[in-house]
Amino acid sequence: MQDGRAGAGWRVWQSKNKHTLAIFQLSDMLGTILAFKKPNQMVAIIQFNTPDIEDYARLGAAINSHYCSLHGHQYIRDVYKETVIHPPVEKLFVIQRHLRSHDWVAWIDSDACVINHRKDIADFTRTDKNLITSGHEFGFDLKGQRIRVRMGKQEAGINTGVFLLRNCAWSCDFLQCWINLCKLGSEMRTAYWEQGILQWMLIKDICELQANINLINPASRINRQDFIGTSKSDRCDFILHLWGSDAKLRASAFSAISRGTMPEIPQISMPDFCVKQSQNKI
């Protein structure tokens, strides 16, 4: 496996031409600085699904595609009849194929969709970090068990259903390292697949991940904030993520959202719901 240790703007692989390597390094460092200052980065929202979840995936795709058209971003959806590797890991290959063609890519799981059209996802890219995701009280370890994780004073449990990744050399190296770890033996093939592995990478600071990640708190700003163990309802301010829900509920909720109607979902609040009706069909 390639050495995953890399700072921003440095390639893990060794180039025979040192001048070429220096150019790549300088280019990526300048790109990071300019992107931090630029207010509106172009973001490609990416989704992927297999035919077995098409009933709700196409509805969520129509909502997210319409959102992209409102904010001038690109929407990409890959549909595979079958995958060689488990779908939660296959999505990393999908991201890898598209990353170098965009300033940023935003991954959204097929059981999630945007529910606040007033907010531009590009607002999250105003950072010098390369990976943006939500910070939760709990994450999952390699055995799929819930664990409390903190990074300094921040909640650092990770949900990989929604995240943004900058187009830079560090991201390419990090993504390949993440894929390589997912492809290792059965010890790492947990119920939560790529999510538990990314959590482990953060704890171990593989690829200098702690210095390159921006954990959004509260999680509701970019994903679903759960309040397990309390009487509070989960909360989604920007993206509704229906993890753990059955296909029928997902399809019903996405159908209502596509009509501009806030769905009634037990134990999930959406205080900033604002969706312009879409007739997109994908």
Coordinates of C-alpha atoms in Angstrom, one line a residue:
M1 CA 0.0 0.0 0.0
Q2 CA 1.2 3.5 -0.7
D3 CA 2.4 5.6 2.2
G4 CA -0.7 7.7 3.1
R5 CA 1.2 10.4 4.9
A6 CA 1.0 13.6 3.0
G7 CA 0.5 17.3 3.8
A8 CA -1.5 19.7 1.6
G9 CA 0.0 20.0 -1.9
W10 CA 2.3 16.9 -1.8
R11 CA 2.1 13.7 -3.7
V12 CA 2.7 10.4 -2.0
W13 CA 4.2 8.8 -5.2
Q14 CA 7.7 9.7 -6.2
S15 CA 8.3 11.5 -9.5
K16 CA 11.5 10.8 -11.5
N17 CA 11.3 14.5 -12.4
K18 CA 11.8 16.6 -9.3
H19 CA 10.9 19.8 -11.2
T20 CA 7.6 18.3 -12.2
L21 CA 6.9 17.3 -8.6
A22 CA 7.7 20.8 -7.4
I23 CA 5.3 22.3 -10.0
F24 CA 2.5 20.0 -8.8
Q25 CA 3.2 21.0 -5.2
L26 CA 3.2 24.8 -5.9
S27 CA 0.1 24.5 -8.1
D28 CA -1.9 22.8 -5.4
M29 CA -0.7 25.2 -2.7
L30 CA -1.7 28.2 -4.7
G31 CA -5.0 26.6 -5.6
T32 CA -5.8 26.1 -1.9
I33 CA -5.0 29.7 -1.1
L34 CA -7.0 31.1 -4.0
A35 CA -10.0 28.8 -3.2
F36 CA -10.1 30.0 0.4
K37 CA -10.4 33.6 -0.8
K38 CA -12.8 32.9 -3.6
P39 CA -16.5 33.3 -2.3
N40 CA -18.2 31.0 -4.9
Q41 CA -16.4 27.8 -5.7
M42 CA -17.9 25.4 -8.3
V43 CA -19.2 22.3 -6.6
A44 CA -20.2 19.1 -8.2
I45 CA -22.8 17.1 -6.2
I46 CA -22.3 13.4 -6.8
Q47 CA -24.6 10.5 -6.1
F48 CA -24.5 6.8 -7.0
N49 CA -26.9 4.0 -6.7
T50 CA -27.7 0.5 -7.9
P51 CA -31.2 -0.5 -9.3
D52 CA -32.4 -2.1 -6.1
I53 CA -32.9 1.4 -4.5
E54 CA -33.9 3.2 -7.7
D55 CA -37.5 3.9 -6.5
Y56 CA -36.3 6.5 -3.9
A57 CA -32.9 7.3 -5.3
R58 CA -34.4 8.8 -8.5
L59 CA -36.7 11.0 -6.4
G60 CA -33.8 12.3 -4.3
A61 CA -31.7 12.8 -7.4
A62 CA -34.3 15.0 -9.0
I63 CA -34.4 17.2 -5.9
N64 CA -30.6 17.5 -5.7
S65 CA -30.3 18.1 -9.5
H66 CA -32.9 20.9 -9.2
Y67 CA -31.0 22.4 -6.3
C68 CA -27.7 22.4 -8.3
S69 CA -29.5 24.2 -11.2
L70 CA -30.6 27.0 -8.8
H71 CA -27.1 27.6 -7.6
G72 CA -25.1 27.0 -10.7
H73 CA -23.4 23.8 -9.6
Q74 CA -23.1 20.5 -11.5
Y75 CA -25.0 17.4 -10.6
I76 CA -23.7 13.9 -11.4
R77 CA -25.4 10.6 -10.7
D78 CA -23.9 7.3 -11.6
V79 CA -26.2 4.2 -11.8
Y80 CA -24.6 0.7 -11.9
K81 CA -26.4 -2.5 -12.6
E82 CA -24.0 -4.2 -10.2
T83 CA -20.8 -3.5 -8.3
V84 CA -17.6 -5.5 -7.8
I85 CA -17.2 -4.2 -4.3
H86 CA -19.8 -3.3 -1.6
P87 CA -21.7 -0.1 -2.7
P88 CA -20.5 2.1 0.3
V89 CA -16.9 1.5 -0.9
E90 CA -17.8 1.7 -4.6
K91 CA -18.8 5.3 -3.9
L92 CA -15.2 6.2 -3.2
F93 CA -14.2 5.0 -6.7
V94 CA -17.0 7.2 -8.1
I95 CA -15.7 10.2 -6.3
Q96 CA -12.2 9.4 -7.5
R97 CA -13.3 9.4 -11.1
H98 CA -14.8 12.9 -10.9
L99 CA -12.6 14.7 -8.4
R100 CA -10.0 16.2 -10.7
S101 CA -12.7 17.8 -13.0
H102 CA -14.1 20.1 -10.4
D103 CA -13.0 22.6 -7.7
W104 CA -14.9 20.6 -5.1
V105 CA -17.0 17.5 -5.1
A106 CA -19.8 17.0 -2.6
W107 CA -20.9 13.5 -1.9
I108 CA -24.5 12.9 -0.8
D109 CA -25.8 9.4 -0.1
S110 CA -28.9 8.3 -2.1
D111 CA -31.0 8.4 1.1
A112 CA -30.4 12.1 1.4
C113 CA -31.5 15.3 -0.3
V114 CA -31.2 19.1 0.1
I115 CA -34.1 20.7 2.0
N116 CA -33.0 24.3 2.2
H117 CA -32.7 25.9 -1.2
R118 CA -31.7 29.3 0.3
K119 CA -28.3 27.9 1.3
D120 CA -25.5 27.5 -1.1
I121 CA -23.4 24.4 -0.5
A122 CA -20.3 26.4 -1.7
D123 CA -20.5 28.4 1.5
F124 CA -18.8 25.4 3.2
T125 CA -15.8 25.7 0.9
R126 CA -14.6 29.0 2.5
T127 CA -11.9 27.2 4.4
D128 CA -8.3 26.2 4.1
K129 CA -9.2 22.6 4.9
N130 CA -9.6 19.9 2.2
L131 CA -12.2 17.6 3.7
I132 CA -15.5 18.9 5.1
T133 CA -18.0 16.7 7.0
S134 CA -20.2 16.8 10.0
G135 CA -19.0 16.3 13.6
H136 CA -21.2 14.0 15.7
E137 CA -21.0 13.0 19.4
F138 CA -20.7 9.4 18.3
G139 CA -18.8 7.6 15.6
F140 CA -18.3 3.9 14.8
D141 CA -15.2 1.9 15.3
L142 CA -13.9 -0.9 13.1
K143 CA -16.3 -3.4 14.7
G144 CA -19.3 -1.2 14.0
Q145 CA -19.7 -0.3 17.7
R146 CA -20.7 3.3 18.7
I147 CA -17.9 5.2 20.3
R148 CA -17.6 8.8 21.5
V149 CA -15.0 10.7 19.7
R150 CA -13.6 14.2 20.2
M151 CA -10.9 16.1 18.5
G152 CA -9.8 18.8 20.9
K153 CA -13.0 20.5 21.9
Q154 CA -14.9 19.4 18.8
E155 CA -17.3 16.4 18.5
A156 CA -15.5 14.2 16.0
G157 CA -17.9 11.3 15.3
I158 CA -18.2 11.0 11.5
N159 CA -21.1 10.2 9.2
T160 CA -19.9 9.8 5.6
G161 CA -23.3 10.2 4.1
V162 CA -22.5 13.8 3.3
F163 CA -19.0 15.3 2.8
L164 CA -17.1 17.7 0.5
L165 CA -13.6 17.1 -0.9
R166 CA -11.3 19.7 -2.5
N167 CA -9.6 19.0 -5.8
C168 CA -5.9 18.9 -4.7
A169 CA -3.0 16.5 -4.4
W170 CA -3.7 15.8 -0.7
S171 CA -7.2 14.8 -1.5
C172 CA -6.1 12.4 -4.2
D173 CA -3.6 10.7 -1.9
F174 CA -6.1 10.6 1.0
L175 CA -8.8 9.1 -1.1
Q176 CA -6.5 6.4 -2.5
C177 CA -5.4 5.6 1.1
W178 CA -9.0 5.4 2.2
I179 CA -9.8 3.0 -0.6
N180 CA -6.8 0.9 0.1
L181 CA -7.8 0.5 3.7
C182 CA -11.3 -0.4 2.7
K183 CA -10.0 -3.2 0.5
L184 CA -7.9 -4.8 3.2
G185 CA -8.9 -8.0 4.9
S186 CA -12.0 -9.0 6.8
E187 CA -10.8 -7.3 10.0
M188 CA -11.8 -3.9 8.5
R189 CA -15.0 -5.1 6.7
T190 CA -17.4 -3.9 9.3
A191 CA -21.1 -3.2 9.1
Y192 CA -20.3 0.4 8.5
W193 CA -17.6 -0.1 5.9
E194 CA -16.0 3.1 4.8
Q195 CA -17.4 5.1 7.7
G196 CA -15.8 3.2 10.4
I197 CA -12.5 3.1 8.5
L198 CA -12.5 6.9 8.1
Q199 CA -13.2 7.3 11.8
W200 CA -10.2 5.1 12.5
M201 CA -8.1 7.1 10.1
L202 CA -9.1 10.3 11.9
I203 CA -8.2 8.9 15.3
K204 CA -4.9 7.6 14.1
D205 CA -4.2 10.8 12.1
I206 CA -3.5 8.9 8.9
C207 CA -2.7 11.2 6.0
E208 CA -2.5 14.0 8.5
L209 CA -6.2 13.9 8.4
Q210 CA -6.7 15.9 11.6
A211 CA -5.0 18.9 10.0
N212 CA -7.0 18.6 6.8
I213 CA -10.5 18.0 8.0
N214 CA -13.2 20.6 8.9
L215 CA -15.8 19.1 11.2
I216 CA -19.0 21.0 11.0
N217 CA -20.7 21.5 14.4
P218 CA -23.5 21.2 15.1
A219 CA -23.9 18.4 12.6
S220 CA -27.4 19.6 11.6
R221 CA -25.8 22.4 9.5
I222 CA -24.7 19.9 6.8
N223 CA -26.2 16.5 7.8
R224 CA -28.6 15.0 10.3
Q225 CA -27.8 15.7 14.0
D226 CA -28.9 12.8 16.1
F227 CA -29.8 13.0 19.8
I228 CA -29.6 9.3 20.7
G229 CA -30.4 8.7 24.3
T230 CA -32.4 11.9 24.7
S231 CA -36.0 13.0 24.2
K232 CA -35.0 15.5 21.5
S233 CA -35.9 15.0 17.9
D234 CA -33.0 14.7 15.4
R235 CA -32.5 17.9 13.3
C236 CA -31.6 18.7 9.7
D237 CA -31.1 22.3 8.7
F238 CA -29.7 21.8 5.1
I239 CA -29.7 18.2 4.1
L240 CA -32.2 15.6 5.1
H241 CA -30.5 12.2 5.6
L242 CA -32.8 9.3 6.2
W243 CA -30.3 6.7 7.5
G244 CA -32.0 3.7 9.0
S245 CA -35.4 4.4 7.3
D246 CA -37.1 1.9 5.0
A247 CA -37.4 2.4 1.3
K248 CA -41.1 3.2 1.5
L249 CA -40.6 6.1 3.9
R250 CA -37.7 7.5 1.9
A251 CA -39.7 7.4 -1.3
S252 CA -42.7 9.1 0.4
A253 CA -40.6 11.8 2.0
F254 CA -38.7 12.6 -1.3
S255 CA -42.0 12.7 -3.2
A256 CA -43.4 15.3 -0.8
I257 CA -40.2 17.3 -0.9
S258 CA -40.2 17.4 -4.7
R259 CA -43.6 19.0 -4.5
G260 CA -42.2 21.7 -2.1
T261 CA -43.9 20.1 0.9
M262 CA -42.1 19.4 4.1
P263 CA -42.7 15.7 5.0
E264 CA -43.8 14.6 8.4
I265 CA -41.2 12.3 9.7
P266 CA -41.3 11.1 13.4
Q267 CA -38.4 12.4 15.5
I268 CA -36.8 14.5 12.7
S269 CA -37.2 18.3 12.7
M270 CA -36.5 20.5 9.7
P271 CA -36.8 24.1 11.0
D272 CA -35.2 25.7 7.9
F273 CA -37.2 23.8 5.2
C274 CA -37.4 25.8 2.0
V275 CA -37.7 23.8 -1.3
K276 CA -38.8 25.3 -4.6
Q277 CA -41.0 22.8 -6.4
S278 CA -39.1 20.7 -9.0
Q279 CA -40.4 18.8 -12.0
N280 CA -37.0 17.3 -12.8
K281 CA -37.0 13.7 -13.8
I282 CA -33.9 11.6 -13.8

